[in-house]
Amino acid sequence: MIILQSETLLAKLIQCVPNFSEGRRIDVVKKIVDAIAGAADVRVVDWSLDPDHNRSVVTFIGEPCAVRKSMLAGARAAVELIDLNKHTGGHPRIGAVDVIPVVPLSDVSIDEAIALGHEIGRDIAENLHIPVYYYEDCALRGHCVNLANIRKGGFEGLRESGLIGDRTPDVGPSELHPTAGAAVVGARGPLIAYNVNLTSNDTHIARAIASKIRKLRDSGEGMPGVKAIAVLLKSRDIAQISTNITRPDLVSIYDVYSFVEREAKALGVEVLESELIGAIRSEAVITAAAQALKCPQLTQERVI
Amino acid sequence: MIILQSETLLAKLIQCVPNFSEGRRIDVVKKIVDAIAGAADVRVVDWSLDPDHNRSVVTFIGEPCAVRKSMLAGARAAVELIDLNKHTGGHPRIGAVDVIPVVPLSDVSIDEAIALGHEIGRDIAENLHIPVYYYEDCALRGHCVNLANIRKGGFEGLRESGLIGDRTPDVGPSELHPTAGAAVVGARGPLIAYNVNLTSNDTHIARAIASKIRKLRDSGEGMPGVKAIAVLLKSRDIAQISTNITRPDLVSIYDVYSFVEREAKALGVEVLESELIGAIRSEAVITAAAQALKCPQLTQERVI
């Protein structure tokens, strides 16, 4: 961590969080991670398999041109190793390399992140012959801002409808890649992917809590920017509230943890544990600790 | 914080945590802090007044030679501004500059910290004409390892007994400085000064909890290296369990917080808040957050 933080002083840093449609064959995911780590001077912060979603998320960090090289190498490995025709899993997806969020981390403007996203998209379209859509801050068309619109119906739905009308890709061929489908690239602000697992497999309870978070958010009364869904982790037979905290400046992981803990208790279950996917900023950890310990003096200036 | 952490890559860093016998006159403490900050290239991480103890603790960080210069400047200001004959407060003390712990922070061995402590002691003895004792890792005599032995009876007691026998200073004049008394310098490992305040002024409860922590520690069954005392914060009319966590590798601030919270609840009171004195290492914050959020994946590698 210390080395990373010194790098932030010297370098423009981008965080890239590609999602691949493989969460069961560890050797495949490992090869993709190796391709990313080996192609350029990037640091793989985290990678994990999710057998229930049959999906993996790799988090890596580097200067923009290194991220671009590593991302193409990772996508190339995924296209070689993943056949979407044989893929099943709980998560909607349209590609072997399904989604590639680009996040400005330090000394990089959102415009630079958007430009990098567009370069990564062109790289994948031209070199791997994959149709690419741009979403969130990279979106060139309004309906593409929301990822859910692009992924609607998944690979199979897209194959049936054809890449026409609203579903025309932003760059690349006008047909799906036969095994790797399509890819979605976007830029967005930092986000914390944070899940809370219950001591129960009762998805009604998890759904009730996730729904309460969304209602609070939509009412403007709390949980701003928190996306929450309920998931059953079949492999472990436990229910999970899976969240994305998109405004980590306003909502901390402790806010989400303590809300879920309180609601779960009211419904007669406990929090088993919580999970962090990918990386988190130091400030967000300090904030969470300060809240959990009721220690307002625990601020960044004190942490060495 | 980021800059500090980059410095840790480049520099030998020492943390120095002098305790001054003034906790009520903010202008006096501010002048001492300014003297420390202005004398050399050091970073003052924290300083705070404690009116109940009539004492202040300054935490600053820098390379050894910078710390030496700043410490002498701070001691000189304290000697000019503080008259122990007029000092009252809850805390035992023998000097205007009462205790000077030197802590190796990065790329510094304990031997280098000890050598620096001895230099600081000689500086104060020779330049300010103050008798100096060495304690903890700087101690040259066995009975001086424990600070409590040196401070026994305080300034007034020492003035009565005279600086003879066991109470002969290690360096400096063989008489107390008429207004600034004596000083104690030592080296020790990093320590977290951490207090938990209760929603009650019942010192019996605070004493019971502090005693339970000490008993656990002494029995070897828990709380290794945690020093705990009960304090009444008269200015706020609340009871406090004041701790020093001397083995932060074994006991976290969350361990202490949650122990006090549980014991307090059992005795019918709540934790109002907790307090951090001085600085804390990033690892210690991450550990505490991971425990509080039941999130074992929250490790240093993930924090950027």
Coordinates of C-alpha atoms in Angstrom, one line a residue:
Chain A
M1 CA 0.0 0.0 0.0
I2 CA 2.8 2.4 0.9
I3 CA 4.3 2.1 -2.5
L4 CA 1.0 2.6 -4.2
Q5 CA 0.5 5.8 -2.3
S6 CA 3.9 7.1 -3.2
E7 CA 3.1 6.4 -6.8
T8 CA 0.0 8.5 -6.5
L9 CA 2.3 11.4 -6.0
L10 CA 4.2 10.8 -9.1
A11 CA 1.8 9.3 -11.6
K12 CA -1.5 9.7 -13.2
L13 CA -3.3 6.6 -11.9
I14 CA -6.3 4.8 -13.4
Q15 CA -8.2 2.0 -11.8
C16 CA -9.7 -0.5 -14.2
V17 CA -12.3 -3.1 -13.0
P18 CA -13.1 -5.5 -15.8
N19 CA -15.8 -8.1 -15.2
F20 CA -15.2 -11.4 -17.0
S21 CA -17.9 -14.1 -17.6
E22 CA -16.1 -16.9 -15.8
G23 CA -16.3 -17.5 -12.1
R24 CA -15.9 -21.3 -11.8
R25 CA -12.7 -22.3 -13.6
I26 CA -9.9 -20.8 -11.6
D27 CA -7.3 -21.7 -14.1
V28 CA -9.0 -19.6 -16.8
V29 CA -9.4 -16.6 -14.5
K30 CA -5.8 -16.9 -13.4
K31 CA -4.6 -16.9 -17.0
I32 CA -6.6 -13.7 -17.6
V33 CA -5.1 -12.1 -14.5
D34 CA -1.6 -13.2 -15.6
A35 CA -2.2 -11.6 -19.0
I36 CA -3.2 -8.3 -17.4
A37 CA -0.3 -8.3 -14.9
G38 CA 2.2 -9.3 -17.5
A39 CA 1.4 -6.9 -20.4
A40 CA 2.4 -3.7 -18.8
D41 CA 3.4 -2.0 -15.5
V42 CA 0.2 -2.3 -13.7
R43 CA -0.7 -3.6 -10.2
V44 CA -3.4 -6.2 -9.8
V45 CA -5.1 -5.1 -6.5
D46 CA -7.7 -7.8 -6.3
W47 CA -9.3 -10.6 -8.3
S48 CA -12.0 -13.0 -7.2
L49 CA -14.2 -15.7 -8.5
D50 CA -17.9 -15.8 -8.0
P51 CA -19.3 -19.2 -8.8
D52 CA -22.9 -18.2 -8.2
H53 CA -22.7 -15.4 -10.7
N54 CA -20.2 -17.4 -12.8
R55 CA -18.3 -14.1 -13.0
S56 CA -15.0 -12.6 -11.9
V57 CA -13.9 -9.1 -11.2
V58 CA -10.3 -8.0 -11.6
T59 CA -9.2 -4.7 -10.1
F60 CA -5.9 -3.3 -11.4
I61 CA -4.2 0.1 -11.3
G62 CA -1.7 1.8 -13.4
E63 CA -0.9 4.8 -15.6
P64 CA -3.3 5.3 -18.5
C65 CA -1.2 3.8 -21.3
A66 CA -0.2 0.8 -19.1
V67 CA -3.9 0.2 -18.3
R68 CA -4.7 0.3 -22.0
K69 CA -2.1 -2.3 -22.8
S70 CA -3.0 -4.6 -19.9
M71 CA -6.8 -4.3 -20.6
L72 CA -6.3 -5.4 -24.2
A73 CA -4.2 -8.4 -23.1
G74 CA -6.8 -9.4 -20.5
A75 CA -9.6 -9.1 -23.1
R76 CA -7.6 -11.2 -25.6
A77 CA -7.1 -13.9 -23.0
A78 CA -10.8 -13.9 -22.1
V79 CA -11.8 -14.2 -25.8
E80 CA -9.5 -17.1 -26.2
L81 CA -10.7 -18.9 -23.1
I82 CA -14.4 -18.2 -22.6
D83 CA -17.2 -19.4 -24.8
L84 CA -20.4 -17.6 -23.9
N85 CA -22.5 -20.3 -25.6
K86 CA -21.4 -22.6 -22.8
H87 CA -21.9 -20.0 -20.0
T88 CA -24.6 -20.1 -17.4
G89 CA -24.9 -18.0 -14.3
G90 CA -27.1 -15.7 -12.2
H91 CA -25.8 -12.4 -13.7
P92 CA -26.9 -10.7 -16.9
R93 CA -24.0 -10.6 -19.4
I94 CA -23.4 -10.0 -23.1
G95 CA -19.7 -10.8 -23.4
A96 CA -16.7 -12.8 -22.3
V97 CA -15.2 -9.5 -21.3
D98 CA -18.5 -8.1 -20.2
V99 CA -18.0 -4.7 -18.6
I100 CA -14.9 -2.6 -18.4
P101 CA -15.3 0.4 -16.0
V102 CA -12.4 2.9 -16.0
V103 CA -12.1 4.9 -12.9
P104 CA -9.9 8.0 -12.5
L105 CA -7.8 7.5 -9.3
S106 CA -5.3 10.2 -9.0
D107 CA -4.2 13.2 -11.0
V108 CA -6.5 12.2 -13.8
S109 CA -9.7 14.1 -14.9
I110 CA -12.9 12.3 -15.8
D111 CA -12.3 13.6 -19.4
E112 CA -9.0 11.7 -19.5
A113 CA -10.7 8.6 -18.2
I114 CA -13.4 8.9 -20.8
A115 CA -10.8 9.2 -23.5
L116 CA -9.0 6.1 -22.2
G117 CA -12.3 4.2 -22.2
H118 CA -12.9 5.1 -25.8
E119 CA -9.3 4.0 -26.7
I120 CA -9.8 0.7 -24.8
G121 CA -13.1 0.2 -26.7
R122 CA -11.5 0.8 -30.1
D123 CA -8.6 -1.6 -29.2
I124 CA -11.0 -4.4 -28.4
A125 CA -13.2 -3.7 -31.4
E126 CA -10.3 -3.5 -33.9
N127 CA -8.0 -6.2 -32.5
L128 CA -10.5 -8.7 -31.2
H129 CA -13.3 -8.1 -33.6
I130 CA -15.9 -7.5 -30.9
P131 CA -18.7 -5.0 -31.0
V132 CA -18.3 -2.5 -28.2
Y133 CA -20.9 -0.3 -26.4
Y134 CA -19.9 2.8 -24.4
Y135 CA -21.8 3.4 -21.1
E136 CA -21.9 5.8 -18.2
D137 CA -19.6 8.7 -18.7
C138 CA -18.3 7.2 -22.0
A139 CA -21.8 6.9 -23.4
L140 CA -22.3 8.5 -26.9
R141 CA -26.1 7.9 -26.8
G142 CA -28.5 8.6 -24.0
H143 CA -30.0 5.1 -23.7
C144 CA -26.5 3.7 -23.3
V145 CA -25.7 5.6 -20.1
N146 CA -27.5 2.9 -18.1
L147 CA -25.6 -0.4 -18.3
A148 CA -28.9 -2.3 -17.7
N149 CA -30.3 -1.1 -21.1
I150 CA -27.2 -2.4 -23.0
R151 CA -27.2 -5.8 -21.2
K152 CA -31.0 -6.3 -21.5
G153 CA -31.7 -9.9 -22.6
G154 CA -28.0 -10.9 -22.2
F155 CA -25.9 -12.5 -24.9
E156 CA -28.7 -14.7 -26.1
G157 CA -31.2 -11.9 -26.3
L158 CA -28.8 -9.8 -28.3
R159 CA -28.0 -12.7 -30.7
E160 CA -31.8 -13.0 -31.4
S161 CA -32.5 -9.3 -31.8
G162 CA -29.4 -8.6 -33.9
L163 CA -27.2 -5.5 -33.4
I164 CA -29.6 -3.1 -35.1
G165 CA -31.4 0.2 -34.1
D166 CA -30.8 1.0 -30.4
R167 CA -28.6 -2.0 -30.2
T168 CA -26.1 -1.0 -32.9
P169 CA -22.7 -1.0 -31.2
D170 CA -20.6 2.2 -30.8
V171 CA -17.5 0.7 -32.5
G172 CA -16.6 -2.6 -34.0
P173 CA -18.3 -5.2 -36.2
S174 CA -22.1 -5.1 -36.6
E175 CA -22.3 -8.7 -35.5
L176 CA -21.7 -10.4 -32.2
H177 CA -18.4 -12.3 -31.8
P178 CA -19.5 -15.9 -32.0
T179 CA -18.0 -17.0 -28.7
A180 CA -17.1 -13.7 -26.9
G181 CA -20.3 -11.7 -27.7
A182 CA -20.0 -8.0 -27.1
A183 CA -18.3 -5.7 -24.6
V184 CA -19.2 -2.6 -22.7
V185 CA -16.7 0.1 -21.7
G186 CA -17.3 3.1 -19.6
A187 CA -15.8 5.6 -17.3
R188 CA -17.2 6.4 -13.8
G189 CA -16.2 7.9 -10.5
P190 CA -14.9 5.7 -7.8
L191 CA -17.4 3.2 -6.4
I192 CA -17.2 0.8 -3.5
A193 CA -18.5 -2.7 -4.2
Y194 CA -19.6 -3.9 -0.8
N195 CA -21.7 -6.9 0.2
V196 CA -23.2 -7.9 3.5
N197 CA -23.9 -11.6 4.1
L198 CA -26.7 -12.8 6.5
T199 CA -26.7 -15.8 8.8
S200 CA -29.7 -17.0 6.8
N201 CA -30.6 -18.2 3.4
D202 CA -33.9 -16.4 3.5
T203 CA -33.9 -14.2 0.4
H204 CA -37.1 -12.6 1.5
I205 CA -35.3 -10.9 4.3
A206 CA -32.4 -9.9 2.0
R207 CA -34.8 -8.6 -0.5
A208 CA -36.7 -6.6 2.1
I209 CA -33.5 -5.0 3.3
A210 CA -32.3 -4.2 -0.3
S211 CA -35.6 -2.8 -1.1
K212 CA -35.6 -0.6 2.0
I213 CA -32.2 0.8 1.0
R214 CA -33.4 1.6 -2.5
K215 CA -36.6 3.3 -1.2
L216 CA -34.6 5.4 1.3
R217 CA -32.3 6.4 -1.6
D218 CA -35.1 7.2 -3.9
S219 CA -37.0 9.2 -1.3
G220 CA -33.9 11.3 -0.7
E221 CA -34.0 10.5 3.0
G222 CA -30.8 8.4 3.2
M223 CA -28.4 6.1 1.4
P224 CA -27.7 8.4 -1.5
G225 CA -26.2 6.7 -4.5
V226 CA -26.4 3.2 -2.9
K227 CA -27.5 0.5 -5.3
A228 CA -28.7 -2.7 -3.5
I229 CA -29.9 -6.1 -4.6
A230 CA -30.5 -9.3 -2.8
V231 CA -28.6 -12.4 -3.9
L232 CA -28.7 -16.0 -2.8
L233 CA -25.2 -17.4 -2.6
K234 CA -26.0 -20.9 -3.6
S235 CA -22.6 -22.3 -3.0
R236 CA -22.7 -21.2 0.6
D237 CA -26.5 -21.2 1.1
I238 CA -26.6 -17.7 2.5
A239 CA -28.5 -14.6 1.5
Q240 CA -26.6 -11.5 0.6
I241 CA -27.3 -7.8 0.3
S242 CA -25.0 -6.8 -2.6
T243 CA -24.4 -3.1 -2.9
N244 CA -22.6 -0.5 -4.9
I245 CA -21.8 2.7 -3.0
T246 CA -21.5 5.2 -5.9
R247 CA -21.2 8.2 -3.6
P248 CA -18.5 7.1 -1.2
D249 CA -18.2 10.8 -0.2
L250 CA -21.7 10.6 1.2
V251 CA -22.2 7.0 2.3
S252 CA -19.6 4.9 4.0
I253 CA -19.3 1.1 4.2
Y254 CA -20.1 1.5 7.9
D255 CA -23.4 3.3 7.0
V256 CA -24.4 0.3 4.9
Y257 CA -23.1 -2.3 7.4
S258 CA -24.9 -0.8 10.3
F259 CA -28.1 -0.2 8.4
V260 CA -28.2 -3.9 7.2
E261 CA -27.3 -5.1 10.7
R262 CA -30.1 -3.1 12.3
E263 CA -32.7 -4.2 9.7
A264 CA -31.6 -7.8 9.9
K265 CA -31.9 -7.9 13.6
A266 CA -35.4 -6.5 13.4
L267 CA -36.2 -9.4 11.1
G268 CA -34.6 -11.9 13.4
V269 CA -31.3 -12.7 11.7
E270 CA -27.7 -11.5 12.1
V271 CA -24.9 -10.3 9.9
L272 CA -22.5 -13.1 9.3
E273 CA -19.8 -10.9 7.6
S274 CA -19.3 -8.3 5.0
E275 CA -17.3 -8.4 1.8
L276 CA -15.3 -5.9 -0.1
I277 CA -14.9 -6.4 -3.8
G278 CA -11.8 -4.7 -5.3
A279 CA -10.1 -1.7 -3.8
I280 CA -11.1 1.0 -1.4
R281 CA -9.6 4.4 -0.7
S282 CA -7.8 5.0 2.6
E283 CA -10.2 7.9 3.4
A284 CA -13.2 5.5 3.2
V285 CA -11.6 3.1 5.6
I286 CA -10.7 5.8 8.1
T287 CA -14.3 7.2 7.9
A288 CA -15.8 3.7 8.5
A289 CA -13.5 3.1 11.5
A290 CA -14.2 6.5 13.0
Q291 CA -17.9 5.8 12.8
A292 CA -17.7 2.3 14.1
L293 CA -15.6 3.4 17.1
K294 CA -17.5 6.6 17.7
C295 CA -14.1 8.3 17.3
P296 CA -14.6 11.6 15.4
Q297 CA -10.9 12.4 16.0
L298 CA -9.8 9.5 13.8
T299 CA -9.1 11.6 10.8
Q300 CA -6.7 11.3 7.9
E301 CA -4.2 13.7 9.5
R302 CA -3.7 11.3 12.4
V303 CA -3.0 8.3 10.2
I304 CA 0.6 7.6 9.3
Chain B
M1 CA -1.2 11.5 4.9
I2 CA -0.1 10.6 1.4
I3 CA 2.9 12.8 1.6
L4 CA 3.9 11.3 4.9
Q5 CA 3.7 7.8 3.5
S6 CA 5.9 8.7 0.6
E7 CA 8.3 10.2 3.1
T8 CA 8.4 6.8 4.8
L9 CA 9.9 5.4 1.7
L10 CA 12.7 7.9 1.5
A11 CA 13.5 8.8 5.1
K12 CA 14.4 7.5 8.5
L13 CA 11.4 8.6 10.5
I14 CA 11.0 9.2 14.2
Q15 CA 7.9 10.0 16.1
C16 CA 8.3 12.1 19.2
V17 CA 5.5 12.6 21.7
P18 CA 6.6 15.1 24.4
N19 CA 4.2 15.7 27.3
F20 CA 4.2 19.3 28.6
S21 CA 2.8 20.3 32.0
E22 CA 0.3 22.8 30.7
G23 CA -3.2 22.0 29.6
R24 CA -5.2 25.1 30.2
R25 CA -3.5 28.1 28.7
I26 CA -3.9 27.5 25.0
D27 CA -1.5 30.4 24.1
V28 CA 1.3 28.7 26.0
V29 CA 0.8 25.3 24.3
K30 CA 0.5 27.0 20.9
K31 CA 3.8 28.7 21.4
I32 CA 5.5 25.4 22.3
V33 CA 3.9 23.8 19.2
D34 CA 5.1 26.7 17.0
A35 CA 8.6 26.3 18.4
I36 CA 8.6 22.6 17.6
A37 CA 7.2 23.2 14.1
G38 CA 9.4 26.1 13.3
A39 CA 12.8 24.8 14.4
A40 CA 13.3 22.0 11.8
D41 CA 11.6 20.1 9.0
V42 CA 9.2 18.1 11.2
R43 CA 5.4 17.6 10.9
V44 CA 3.2 18.2 13.9
V45 CA 0.7 15.4 13.6
D46 CA -1.4 16.3 16.6
W47 CA -1.5 18.4 19.8
S48 CA -4.2 18.7 22.3
L49 CA -4.9 20.3 25.7
D50 CA -6.2 18.4 28.6
P51 CA -7.5 20.8 31.3
D52 CA -8.3 18.0 33.8
H53 CA -4.7 16.7 33.7
N54 CA -3.4 20.2 33.0
R55 CA -1.2 18.6 30.5
S56 CA -0.7 18.6 26.7
V57 CA 0.7 16.0 24.4
V58 CA 2.3 17.0 21.1
T59 CA 3.0 14.4 18.4
F60 CA 5.5 15.2 15.7
I61 CA 7.4 13.3 13.1
G62 CA 10.6 13.8 11.3
E63 CA 14.1 12.6 10.6
P64 CA 16.2 12.0 13.7
C65 CA 18.3 15.2 13.5
A66 CA 15.2 17.3 12.8
V67 CA 13.4 15.8 15.7
R68 CA 16.4 16.5 17.9
K69 CA 16.4 20.2 16.9
S70 CA 12.6 20.6 17.2
M71 CA 12.5 18.9 20.6
L72 CA 15.1 21.2 22.1
A73 CA 13.2 24.2 20.7
G74 CA 10.0 22.9 22.2
A75 CA 11.6 22.2 25.6
R76 CA 13.2 25.7 25.6
A77 CA 9.8 27.3 25.0
A78 CA 8.2 25.2 27.7
V79 CA 11.0 26.1 30.2
E80 CA 10.4 29.8 29.5
L81 CA 6.6 29.6 29.7
I82 CA 5.7 27.0 32.4
D83 CA 6.4 27.4 36.1
L84 CA 5.8 24.1 37.9
N85 CA 5.5 26.0 41.2
K86 CA 2.2 27.3 39.9
H87 CA 1.0 24.1 38.3
T88 CA -1.8 21.9 39.6
G89 CA -3.5 19.0 37.9
G90 CA -4.5 15.4 38.2
H91 CA -1.5 13.9 36.5
P92 CA 1.9 13.1 38.3
R93 CA 4.7 15.2 36.7
I94 CA 8.2 16.3 37.6
G95 CA 8.9 18.8 34.8
A96 CA 7.6 21.5 32.6
V97 CA 8.8 19.2 29.8
D98 CA 7.7 16.1 31.7
V99 CA 8.2 13.1 29.5
I100 CA 9.7 12.7 26.0
P101 CA 9.1 9.4 24.4
V102 CA 11.0 8.7 21.2
V103 CA 9.4 6.1 18.8
P104 CA 11.1 4.6 15.8
L105 CA 8.6 4.9 13.0
S106 CA 10.2 3.8 9.7
D107 CA 13.6 2.6 8.7
V108 CA 15.0 3.3 12.2
S109 CA 16.1 0.6 14.7
I110 CA 15.3 0.8 18.3
D111 CA 19.1 1.3 18.9
E112 CA 19.0 4.5 16.8
A113 CA 15.9 5.7 18.7
I114 CA 17.8 5.0 22.0
A115 CA 20.8 7.0 20.7
L116 CA 18.5 9.9 19.7
G117 CA 16.8 9.8 23.1
H118 CA 20.2 10.1 24.8
E119 CA 21.2 13.0 22.5
I120 CA 17.9 14.8 23.3
G121 CA 18.5 14.2 27.0
R122 CA 22.0 15.7 26.8
D123 CA 20.7 18.7 24.8
I124 CA 18.1 19.5 27.4
A125 CA 20.5 19.0 30.3
E126 CA 23.3 21.1 28.8
N127 CA 21.4 23.9 27.1
L128 CA 18.5 24.3 29.5
H129 CA 20.2 23.2 32.8
I130 CA 17.6 20.6 33.6
P131 CA 18.3 17.3 35.2
V132 CA 17.3 14.4 32.9
Y133 CA 16.4 10.8 33.6
Y134 CA 16.3 8.1 31.0
Y135 CA 13.4 5.6 31.1
E136 CA 12.1 2.6 29.1
D137 CA 14.6 1.6 26.4
C138 CA 16.8 4.5 27.1
A139 CA 17.1 3.6 30.8
L140 CA 20.7 3.2 32.1
R141 CA 19.6 1.9 35.5
G142 CA 17.0 -0.8 36.2
H143 CA 14.7 1.1 38.5
C144 CA 14.3 3.8 35.8
V145 CA 12.8 1.6 33.2
N146 CA 9.4 2.2 34.8
L147 CA 8.4 5.8 34.4
A148 CA 6.2 5.7 37.5
N149 CA 9.3 5.1 39.7
I150 CA 11.0 8.3 38.3
R151 CA 7.9 10.4 38.7
K152 CA 7.0 9.2 42.2
G153 CA 6.0 12.1 44.4
G154 CA 6.1 14.5 41.5
F155 CA 8.0 17.8 41.3
E156 CA 7.2 18.6 44.9
G157 CA 8.3 15.2 46.2
L158 CA 11.5 15.3 44.2
R159 CA 12.2 18.8 45.5
E160 CA 11.9 17.6 49.1
S161 CA 13.9 14.4 48.7
G162 CA 16.7 16.0 46.7
L163 CA 18.3 14.4 43.6
I164 CA 20.3 11.9 45.6
G165 CA 20.7 8.1 45.6
D166 CA 18.2 6.4 43.3
R167 CA 17.0 9.9 42.3
T168 CA 20.3 11.1 40.9
P169 CA 19.6 12.2 37.3
D170 CA 21.4 10.4 34.5
V171 CA 22.6 13.7 33.0
G172 CA 22.5 17.4 33.9
P173 CA 22.7 19.4 37.1
S174 CA 22.2 17.7 40.4
E175 CA 19.5 20.1 41.4
L176 CA 16.0 20.6 40.1
H177 CA 15.5 23.5 37.7
P178 CA 13.7 26.0 40.0
T179 CA 10.7 26.4 37.7
A180 CA 11.0 23.7 35.1
G181 CA 11.9 20.8 37.4
A182 CA 13.4 17.7 35.7
A183 CA 12.7 15.8 32.4
V184 CA 12.4 12.2 31.5
V185 CA 13.5 10.9 28.0
G186 CA 12.9 7.4 26.7
A187 CA 12.6 5.3 23.6
R188 CA 9.8 2.8 23.1
G189 CA 7.9 1.0 20.4
P190 CA 4.9 2.5 18.9
L191 CA 1.9 2.7 21.2
I192 CA -1.7 3.8 20.7
A193 CA -3.1 6.2 23.3
Y194 CA -6.8 5.5 23.2
N195 CA -9.6 6.5 25.5
V196 CA -13.2 5.4 25.8
N197 CA -15.6 7.8 27.3
L198 CA -18.8 6.7 29.0
T199 CA -22.3 8.3 29.1
S200 CA -21.9 8.5 32.9
N201 CA -19.8 10.2 35.5
D202 CA -19.7 7.0 37.6
T203 CA -16.0 6.4 38.2
H204 CA -16.8 3.1 39.9
I205 CA -18.0 1.7 36.6
A206 CA -14.9 3.1 34.8
R207 CA -12.6 1.7 37.5
A208 CA -14.3 -1.7 37.3
I209 CA -13.8 -1.9 33.5
A210 CA -10.2 -0.6 33.7
S211 CA -9.5 -3.2 36.4
K212 CA -11.0 -6.0 34.3
I213 CA -8.7 -5.0 31.4
R214 CA -5.6 -5.1 33.7
K215 CA -6.7 -8.4 35.2
L216 CA -7.2 -10.0 31.8
R217 CA -3.8 -8.7 30.7
D218 CA -2.1 -10.0 33.8
S219 CA -3.8 -13.4 33.6
G220 CA -2.5 -13.7 30.0
E221 CA -6.0 -14.4 28.8
G222 CA -6.5 -11.3 26.8
M223 CA -5.7 -7.6 26.3
P224 CA -1.9 -8.2 26.1
G225 CA 0.1 -5.0 26.7
V226 CA -3.0 -2.8 27.4
K227 CA -2.5 -0.3 30.2
A228 CA -5.9 1.0 31.5
I229 CA -6.9 3.5 34.2
A230 CA -10.1 5.2 35.1
V231 CA -10.3 8.9 34.9
L232 CA -13.0 11.4 35.7
L233 CA -13.1 14.2 33.1
K234 CA -14.2 16.9 35.5
S235 CA -14.6 19.5 32.7
R236 CA -17.2 17.3 31.0
D237 CA -18.4 15.4 34.0
I238 CA -17.9 12.0 32.4
A239 CA -15.9 8.9 33.3
Q240 CA -13.2 7.7 31.0
I241 CA -11.3 4.5 30.6
S242 CA -7.9 5.7 29.4
T243 CA -5.7 3.1 27.8
N244 CA -2.3 2.7 26.2
I245 CA -2.1 -0.1 23.7
T246 CA 1.5 -1.0 23.8
R247 CA 1.2 -4.1 21.6
P248 CA -0.8 -2.7 18.7
D249 CA 0.3 -5.8 16.7
L250 CA -1.8 -7.9 19.2
V251 CA -4.6 -5.6 20.4
S252 CA -6.5 -3.2 18.2
I253 CA -8.5 -0.1 19.1
Y254 CA -11.6 -2.1 18.2
D255 CA -10.7 -4.8 20.7
V256 CA -10.5 -2.2 23.4
Y257 CA -13.6 -0.3 22.2
S258 CA -15.8 -3.4 22.0
F259 CA -14.6 -4.8 25.3
V260 CA -15.4 -1.5 27.1
E261 CA -18.8 -1.3 25.2
R262 CA -19.8 -4.8 26.3
E263 CA -18.7 -4.3 29.9
A264 CA -20.3 -0.9 30.1
K265 CA -23.6 -2.3 28.8
A266 CA -23.5 -5.0 31.4
L267 CA -23.1 -2.3 34.1
G268 CA -26.0 -0.3 32.6
V269 CA -24.1 2.5 30.8
E270 CA -23.2 3.2 27.2
V271 CA -20.1 4.3 25.4
L272 CA -20.4 8.0 24.5
E273 CA -17.4 8.1 22.2
S274 CA -13.8 7.1 21.9
E275 CA -10.7 9.3 21.6
L276 CA -7.4 8.9 19.9
I277 CA -4.4 10.8 21.2
G278 CA -1.7 11.4 18.7
A279 CA -1.1 9.4 15.7
I280 CA -2.1 5.9 14.6
R281 CA -0.6 3.7 11.9
S282 CA -2.7 2.9 8.8
E283 CA -2.5 -0.8 9.5
A284 CA -4.1 -0.3 12.9
V285 CA -7.0 1.6 11.4
I286 CA -7.6 -1.0 8.7
T287 CA -7.5 -3.8 11.3
A288 CA -10.1 -2.0 13.4
A289 CA -12.4 -1.3 10.5
A290 CA -12.1 -5.0 9.3
Q291 CA -13.1 -6.2 12.8
A292 CA -15.9 -3.7 13.3
L293 CA -17.4 -4.5 9.9
K294 CA -16.7 -8.3 10.1
C295 CA -14.9 -7.8 6.9
P296 CA -11.8 -10.0 6.9
Q297 CA -11.1 -9.1 3.3
L298 CA -10.4 -5.5 4.3
T299 CA -6.7 -5.8 4.2
Q300 CA -3.9 -3.4 3.4
E301 CA -3.5 -4.6 -0.1
R302 CA -7.0 -3.4 -0.9
V303 CA -6.5 0.1 0.4
I304 CA -5.2 2.6 -2.0

